[in-house]
Short mmCIF file of C-alpha atoms in Angstrom, two decimals:
data_model
loop_
_atom_site.label_atom_id
_atom_site.label_comp_id
_atom_site.label_asym_id
_atom_site.label_seq_id
_atom_site.Cartn_x
_atom_site.Cartn_y
_atom_site.Cartn_z
CA ASP A 1 48.06 30.53 -6.03
CA ALA A 2 51.66 29.63 -5.37
CA LYS A 3 53.85 28.65 -8.29
CA THR A 4 55.31 25.16 -8.61
CA THR A 5 58.56 24.02 -10.18
CA GLN A 6 59.01 20.49 -11.52
CA PRO A 7 61.78 18.87 -13.57
CA PRO A 8 60.68 18.52 -17.20
CA SER A 9 61.44 14.81 -17.37
CA MET A 10 62.59 11.80 -15.34
CA ASP A 11 63.38 8.17 -16.00
CA CYS A 12 62.57 5.22 -13.77
CA ALA A 13 63.19 1.50 -14.10
CA GLU A 14 60.15 -0.73 -14.08
CA GLY A 15 59.50 -2.17 -10.62
CA ARG A 16 61.49 0.52 -8.85
CA ALA A 17 60.06 3.44 -6.90
CA ALA A 18 59.51 6.64 -8.84
CA ASN A 19 60.08 9.78 -6.79
CA LEU A 20 58.79 12.93 -8.44
CA PRO A 21 59.81 16.23 -6.80
CA CYS A 22 57.93 19.51 -6.73
CA ASN A 23 59.05 22.85 -5.34
CA HIS A 24 56.42 25.29 -4.07
CA SER A 25 58.50 27.65 -1.96
CA THR A 26 55.84 30.41 -1.88
CA ILE A 27 53.03 28.16 -0.70
CA SER A 28 50.76 29.69 1.91
CA GLY A 29 49.36 27.98 4.95
CA ASN A 30 45.93 27.29 3.48
CA GLU A 31 47.08 25.94 0.12
CA TYR A 32 46.80 22.25 -0.62
CA VAL A 33 49.19 20.30 -2.84
CA TYR A 34 47.53 18.24 -5.57
CA TRP A 35 48.99 15.70 -7.96
CA TYR A 36 47.41 14.71 -11.25
CA ARG A 37 48.76 12.70 -14.14
CA GLN A 38 48.03 12.62 -17.84
CA ILE A 39 48.59 9.40 -19.72
CA HIS A 40 49.25 9.93 -23.42
CA SER A 41 46.44 12.07 -24.85
CA GLN A 42 43.82 11.36 -22.20
CA GLY A 43 42.46 13.93 -19.77
CA PRO A 44 44.39 14.26 -16.51
CA GLN A 45 43.54 11.97 -13.62
CA TYR A 46 43.58 12.82 -9.92
CA ILE A 47 46.21 10.98 -7.88
CA ILE A 48 46.46 12.42 -4.39
CA HIS A 49 46.41 15.63 -2.38
CA GLY A 50 47.62 16.88 0.98
CA LEU A 51 47.95 19.93 3.22
CA LYS A 52 50.85 19.24 5.56
CA ASN A 53 50.76 15.61 6.58
CA ASN A 54 52.07 12.79 4.45
CA GLU A 55 49.33 10.98 2.59
CA THR A 56 49.01 7.55 1.02
CA ASN A 57 46.35 5.94 -1.11
CA GLU A 58 46.17 2.96 -3.43
CA MET A 59 47.98 4.82 -6.20
CA ALA A 60 50.77 6.73 -4.52
CA SER A 61 52.26 8.43 -1.48
CA LEU A 62 52.71 12.15 -0.99
CA ILE A 63 55.53 13.40 1.20
CA ILE A 64 55.39 17.10 2.14
CA THR A 65 58.38 18.67 3.87
CA GLU A 66 57.89 20.18 7.29
CA ASP A 67 58.26 23.74 5.95
CA ARG A 68 55.84 22.81 3.13
CA LYS A 69 58.14 24.34 0.52
CA SER A 70 58.46 21.11 -1.42
CA SER A 71 56.83 17.74 -1.86
CA THR A 72 57.51 14.37 -3.45
CA LEU A 73 55.09 12.03 -5.15
CA ILE A 74 56.13 8.42 -4.76
CA LEU A 75 54.94 5.59 -7.00
CA PRO A 76 56.22 2.62 -5.01
CA HIS A 77 56.58 0.08 -7.83
CA ALA A 78 56.45 1.84 -11.17
CA THR A 79 55.06 -0.04 -14.16
CA LEU A 80 55.13 0.80 -17.84
CA ARG A 81 51.55 2.03 -17.48
CA ASP A 82 52.78 4.77 -15.13
CA THR A 83 54.53 6.48 -18.04
CA ALA A 84 52.75 9.85 -18.09
CA VAL A 85 53.06 13.55 -17.41
CA TYR A 86 52.69 14.30 -13.70
CA TYR A 87 51.39 17.68 -12.58
CA CYS A 88 51.96 19.23 -9.15
CA ILE A 89 49.45 21.97 -8.34
CA VAL A 90 48.88 24.13 -5.28
CA ARG A 91 45.51 25.66 -4.56
CA VAL A 92 43.53 27.32 -1.81
CA VAL A 93 40.29 25.56 -0.94
CA GLY A 94 37.47 27.37 -2.71
CA PHE A 95 39.71 29.10 -5.27
CA ASN A 96 38.07 28.44 -8.58
CA LYS A 97 41.02 28.56 -10.97
CA PHE A 98 42.97 25.32 -11.22
CA TYR A 99 46.22 25.74 -13.16
CA PHE A 100 48.20 22.73 -14.42
CA GLY A 101 51.61 24.08 -15.39
CA SER A 102 54.07 22.03 -17.46
CA GLY A 103 54.50 18.92 -15.30
CA THR A 104 57.15 16.19 -15.31
CA LYS A 105 57.25 13.57 -18.04
CA LEU A 106 57.98 10.25 -16.31
CA ASN A 107 59.40 7.56 -18.55
CA VAL A 108 59.22 4.09 -17.03
CA LYS A 109 61.64 1.79 -18.79
CA PRO A 110 61.73 -2.01 -18.86
CA ASN B 1 26.99 6.75 -15.59
CA ALA B 2 28.68 8.39 -18.59
CA GLY B 3 30.77 10.95 -16.65
CA VAL B 4 31.86 13.84 -18.87
CA THR B 5 30.92 13.65 -22.54
CA GLN B 6 32.47 15.89 -25.17
CA THR B 7 31.39 16.26 -28.77
CA PRO B 8 32.69 16.31 -31.40
CA LYS B 9 35.90 14.34 -30.91
CA PHE B 10 37.44 15.77 -34.09
CA GLN B 11 36.68 18.91 -36.06
CA VAL B 12 38.31 20.79 -38.91
CA LEU B 13 37.40 24.43 -39.43
CA LYS B 14 38.39 27.14 -41.82
CA THR B 15 39.65 30.44 -40.52
CA GLY B 16 36.75 32.68 -39.59
CA GLN B 17 34.22 29.92 -39.06
CA SER B 18 32.42 29.55 -35.75
CA MET B 19 31.51 26.42 -33.89
CA THR B 20 30.48 25.08 -30.51
CA LEU B 21 32.17 22.32 -28.56
CA GLN B 22 29.64 20.53 -26.41
CA CYS B 23 30.26 19.25 -22.89
CA ALA B 24 27.80 17.41 -20.69
CA GLN B 25 28.20 15.77 -17.29
CA ASP B 26 25.85 13.53 -15.36
CA MET B 27 27.49 13.72 -11.93
CA ASN B 28 25.59 16.81 -10.72
CA HIS B 29 28.85 18.72 -10.26
CA GLU B 30 28.55 22.45 -9.79
CA TYR B 31 32.02 23.21 -11.12
CA MET B 32 32.86 22.83 -14.81
CA SER B 33 35.79 24.10 -16.83
CA TRP B 34 37.38 24.14 -20.26
CA TYR B 35 41.09 23.71 -20.97
CA ARG B 36 43.13 23.71 -24.12
CA GLN B 37 46.32 21.75 -24.64
CA ASP B 38 48.76 22.59 -27.38
CA PRO B 39 51.33 19.99 -28.52
CA GLY B 40 53.97 19.33 -25.88
CA MET B 41 52.39 21.77 -23.44
CA GLY B 42 50.40 21.58 -20.25
CA LEU B 43 46.71 22.38 -19.98
CA ARG B 44 45.65 26.02 -19.91
CA LEU B 45 42.36 27.14 -18.38
CA ILE B 46 40.03 28.94 -20.79
CA HIS B 47 36.80 29.46 -18.85
CA TYR B 48 35.12 27.92 -15.86
CA SER B 49 31.75 27.90 -14.14
CA VAL B 50 30.80 27.38 -10.51
CA GLY B 51 27.13 26.79 -11.19
CA ALA B 52 24.25 27.48 -13.55
CA GLY B 53 24.31 31.10 -14.66
CA ILE B 54 27.84 31.76 -13.33
CA THR B 55 30.92 31.79 -15.55
CA ASP B 56 34.32 33.42 -15.39
CA GLN B 57 37.55 33.69 -17.35
CA GLY B 58 40.64 31.58 -16.95
CA GLU B 59 44.16 32.12 -18.33
CA VAL B 60 43.38 32.23 -22.06
CA PRO B 61 39.75 33.35 -22.59
CA ASN B 62 40.15 35.48 -25.72
CA GLY B 63 38.28 34.15 -28.75
CA TYR B 64 36.00 31.92 -26.69
CA ASN B 65 32.58 32.30 -25.12
CA VAL B 66 30.80 30.10 -22.63
CA SER B 67 27.42 29.91 -20.99
CA ARG B 68 25.93 27.68 -18.30
CA SER B 69 22.18 27.47 -18.49
CA THR B 70 21.96 24.08 -16.75
CA THR B 71 24.10 22.18 -14.26
CA GLU B 72 24.72 19.47 -16.85
CA ASP B 73 25.91 21.43 -19.88
CA PHE B 74 28.81 23.80 -20.47
CA PRO B 75 29.35 24.56 -24.18
CA LEU B 76 32.41 26.37 -25.48
CA ARG B 77 31.91 28.65 -28.48
CA LEU B 78 34.62 29.71 -30.89
CA LEU B 79 33.41 32.97 -32.38
CA SER B 80 35.75 33.31 -35.36
CA ALA B 81 38.24 30.46 -35.55
CA ALA B 82 41.93 31.23 -36.02
CA PRO B 83 44.85 28.86 -36.70
CA SER B 84 46.18 29.69 -33.23
CA GLN B 85 43.14 27.91 -31.80
CA THR B 86 44.26 24.60 -33.23
CA SER B 87 44.50 22.49 -30.11
CA VAL B 88 42.99 19.69 -28.06
CA TYR B 89 40.18 20.91 -25.85
CA PHE B 90 39.28 19.22 -22.60
CA CYS B 91 36.15 19.77 -20.56
CA ALA B 92 36.12 18.86 -16.89
CA SER B 93 33.65 18.77 -14.06
CA SER B 94 34.56 18.61 -10.43
CA TYR B 95 33.41 18.63 -6.87
CA GLU B 96 35.06 19.86 -3.74
CA ALA B 97 34.90 18.09 -0.39
CA GLY B 98 37.12 19.61 2.27
CA GLY B 99 40.52 19.80 0.61
CA LEU B 100 39.74 17.27 -2.11
CA PHE B 101 39.25 18.88 -5.51
CA GLU B 102 38.90 16.11 -8.06
CA LEU B 103 38.49 16.97 -11.71
CA PHE B 104 36.83 14.49 -14.08
CA PHE B 105 37.78 15.00 -17.70
CA GLY B 106 36.15 14.23 -20.99
CA GLU B 107 38.04 12.44 -23.75
CA GLY B 108 38.97 15.67 -25.46
CA SER B 109 38.04 17.37 -28.73
CA ARG B 110 40.78 17.76 -31.31
CA LEU B 111 40.28 20.94 -33.33
CA THR B 112 42.23 21.95 -36.43
CA VAL B 113 41.80 25.40 -37.92
CA LEU B 114 43.08 25.81 -41.46
#
């Protein structure tokens, strides 16, 4: 699986968009990008995934660059409850090992 | 629908003791896995299973054993506990549909080894 690089921490004002970057410059053509988040001491929670097209669901949007070497998770209107560690993961469909890495700690401030 | 259930939630062991962390899921998922999370760190994969009778190692398997006799259960055994195994342990089950790979986690088991 390709490696990912994320900033260790970011701040965001409540109500503003939170844009979390992820670099995956060695990603291969059949690897998906996944985003999970971990709130406090809970188990991580799935947010969104994508292959090459931009994706949106009720939680977030995922923007993947055309060369697929990086992506951005967008929380359109961050709330205090979005304070969490966000993990960007790349994985080939059917590969059984799912590695989380260190993630980005997002601090949403009032 | 309980999801993924882990027991116990808290455990204190002495060095050298053995114990089993239990994990059960009621979603009929073939894939189950165990992670550990040390303070301030991300999750690290210990072992995983892709179905009953099939297990394999993750990133940090040493000191742990697993078995998968049923689809529902995936216990994690600590053979001889060491202080370095003090951590929070998460069990997860998941399914795959096309590109979607969604993990469902238990609430975690906090283990302290003295």
